mmCIF file of C-alpha atoms in Angstrom:
data_model
loop_
_atom_site.group_PDB
_atom_site.id
_atom_site.type_symbol
_atom_site.label_atom_id
_atom_site.label_comp_id
_atom_site.label_asym_id
_atom_site.label_seq_id
_atom_site.Cartn_x
_atom_site.Cartn_y
_atom_site.Cartn_z
ATOM 1 C CA MET X 1 -12.344 15.253 -3.787
ATOM 2 C CA SER X 2 -8.766 13.894 -3.322
ATOM 3 C CA SER X 3 -8.044 10.548 -5.102
ATOM 4 C CA ALA X 4 -5.376 9.722 -1.776
ATOM 5 C CA ALA X 5 -6.327 7.063 0.490
ATOM 6 C CA THR X 6 -4.648 6.051 3.941
ATOM 7 C CA THR X 7 -4.958 3.869 6.718
ATOM 8 C CA ILE X 8 -3.229 2.868 9.819
ATOM 9 C CA PHE X 9 -3.067 -0.400 11.800
ATOM 10 C CA HIS X 10 -1.449 -2.086 14.723
ATOM 11 C CA SER X 11 0.451 -5.271 14.294
ATOM 12 C CA ASN X 12 1.667 -7.056 17.711
ATOM 13 C CA ALA X 13 4.794 -8.128 15.837
ATOM 14 C CA ASP X 14 7.884 -6.136 16.193
ATOM 15 C CA ALA X 15 8.781 -3.774 13.058
ATOM 16 C CA ALA X 16 11.391 -5.656 11.248
ATOM 17 C CA THR X 17 8.573 -8.850 11.526
ATOM 18 C CA THR X 18 5.993 -6.681 10.283
ATOM 19 C CA ALA X 19 8.047 -4.996 7.499
ATOM 20 C CA ALA X 20 8.956 -8.319 5.838
ATOM 21 C CA ALA X 21 5.300 -8.957 5.913
ATOM 22 C CA VAL X 22 4.532 -5.679 3.976
ATOM 23 C CA GLN X 23 7.358 -6.918 1.829
ATOM 24 C CA LYS X 24 5.873 -10.112 0.943
ATOM 25 C CA VAL X 25 2.425 -9.082 0.650
ATOM 26 C CA LEU X 26 3.695 -6.724 -2.051
ATOM 27 C CA ALA X 27 5.795 -9.313 -3.770
ATOM 28 C CA ASP X 28 2.829 -11.326 -3.797
ATOM 29 C CA ASN X 29 0.515 -8.780 -5.740
ATOM 30 C CA LYS X 30 3.415 -8.082 -8.210
ATOM 31 C CA ALA X 31 3.666 -4.574 -6.910
ATOM 32 C CA THR X 32 6.992 -3.178 -7.822
ATOM 33 C CA VAL X 33 9.333 -1.577 -5.046
ATOM 34 C CA LEU X 34 10.298 2.224 -6.386
ATOM 35 C CA GLY X 35 12.429 2.525 -3.122
ATOM 36 C CA GLN X 36 12.885 1.753 0.412
ATOM 37 C CA ALA X 37 14.557 2.584 3.388
ATOM 38 C CA PRO X 38 17.781 0.268 4.171
ATOM 39 C CA ASP X 39 15.854 -1.350 6.992
ATOM 40 C CA GLY X 40 12.813 -1.683 5.012
ATOM 41 C CA THR X 41 10.404 0.188 7.220
ATOM 42 C CA THR X 42 9.354 2.688 4.332
ATOM 43 C CA ILE X 43 8.770 1.309 0.895
ATOM 44 C CA ASP X 44 7.514 3.363 -1.798
ATOM 45 C CA PHE X 45 5.826 1.206 -4.412
ATOM 46 C CA GLN X 46 3.624 1.178 -7.456
ATOM 47 C CA THR X 47 0.645 -1.666 -8.084
ATOM 48 C CA LYS X 48 0.201 -3.742 -10.961
ATOM 49 C CA LYS X 49 -2.360 -2.170 -13.945
ATOM 50 C CA THR X 50 -5.437 -4.550 -13.690
ATOM 51 C CA LEU X 51 -8.379 -4.712 -16.022
ATOM 52 C CA PHE X 52 -10.392 -2.076 -13.970
ATOM 53 C CA ASN X 53 -7.379 -0.021 -12.663
ATOM 54 C CA TRP X 54 -4.375 2.171 -13.529
ATOM 55 C CA GLU X 55 -1.436 1.942 -11.751
ATOM 56 C CA LEU X 56 -1.255 3.450 -8.172
ATOM 57 C CA LEU X 57 1.650 4.639 -6.353
ATOM 58 C CA GLY X 58 1.903 3.855 -2.726
ATOM 59 C CA ARG X 59 4.002 3.881 0.174
ATOM 60 C CA ALA X 60 4.265 1.727 3.418
ATOM 61 C CA THR X 61 5.808 2.977 6.555
ATOM 62 C CA THR X 62 6.361 0.766 9.633
ATOM 63 C CA THR X 63 6.986 2.029 13.163
ATOM 64 C CA PRO X 64 7.943 0.605 16.246
ATOM 65 C CA ALA X 65 5.077 1.073 19.129
ATOM 66 C CA ALA X 66 4.733 0.024 22.673
ATOM 67 C CA SER X 67 3.625 -3.417 22.113
ATOM 68 C CA GLY X 68 4.390 -3.751 18.454
ATOM 69 C CA SER X 69 4.498 -1.935 15.313
ATOM 70 C CA ASP X 70 2.008 0.246 13.506
ATOM 71 C CA VAL X 71 1.886 0.367 9.846
ATOM 72 C CA HIS X 72 0.759 3.516 7.908
ATOM 73 C CA LEU X 73 -0.359 2.891 3.844
ATOM 74 C CA SER X 74 -0.982 5.225 1.518
ATOM 75 C CA LEU X 75 -1.997 4.763 -2.199
ATOM 76 C CA ASP X 76 -2.889 7.608 -4.727
ATOM 77 C CA VAL X 77 -3.350 7.980 -8.271
ATOM 78 C CA HIS X 78 0.046 7.713 -10.645
ATOM 79 C CA HIS X 79 1.176 10.966 -11.846
ATOM 80 C CA ASN X 80 0.881 9.690 -15.361
ATOM 81 C CA ARG X 81 -2.612 8.492 -15.294
ATOM 82 C CA PRO X 82 -5.847 10.645 -16.042
ATOM 83 C CA PRO X 83 -7.646 11.131 -12.772
ATOM 84 C CA ALA X 84 -11.265 9.941 -12.714
ATOM 85 C CA LEU X 85 -14.287 11.026 -10.391
ATOM 86 C CA MET X 86 -14.354 7.249 -8.460
ATOM 87 C CA ASP X 87 -10.633 7.269 -7.676
ATOM 88 C CA GLY X 88 -11.070 8.437 -4.046
ATOM 89 C CA MET X 89 -13.366 5.451 -3.630
ATOM 90 C CA LYS X 90 -11.578 2.872 -5.372
ATOM 91 C CA ASN X 91 -8.301 3.904 -4.024
ATOM 92 C CA LYS X 92 -9.632 3.513 -0.418
ATOM 93 C CA LYS X 93 -11.215 0.217 -1.192
ATOM 94 C CA ALA X 94 -7.922 -0.354 -2.063
ATOM 95 C CA VAL X 95 -5.946 0.382 0.641
ATOM 96 C CA GLU X 96 -8.188 -1.434 2.868
ATOM 97 C CA LYS X 97 -7.714 -4.456 0.712
ATOM 98 C CA LEU X 98 -3.872 -4.133 1.121
ATOM 99 C CA ALA X 99 -3.922 -3.556 5.128
ATOM 100 C CA GLY X 100 -6.077 -6.564 5.565
ATOM 101 C CA GLN X 101 -3.815 -8.654 3.123
ATOM 102 C CA ILE X 102 -1.008 -7.637 5.512
ATOM 103 C CA GLN X 103 -2.787 -8.506 8.660
ATOM 104 C CA ALA X 104 -3.770 -11.887 7.224
ATOM 105 C CA ALA X 105 -0.020 -12.382 6.612
ATOM 106 C CA LEU X 106 0.868 -11.534 10.178
ATOM 107 C CA GLY X 107 -1.198 -13.981 11.332
#
């Protein structure tokens, strides 16, 4: 079973506003930005280690859409951490939580 988890959601805000919300949520969650596109629409990041979870590697990509923008989020086990049986389920829950936080930040 794969440990990678992805989700896609639509925002009514333009791509720049949505990308700014993604950056704010990542900062609020104390994620480390590993790299990003100059316009901020693609961000590679690492989540913070918690009591129950190792760090996760993620990517957030914001693309313009007809009536706003789309956000594609992915999370996977950090390549320096041992895999576990429940990683896929935990990562899916984490990516959905992150998507919810971004959507809430967009109002």
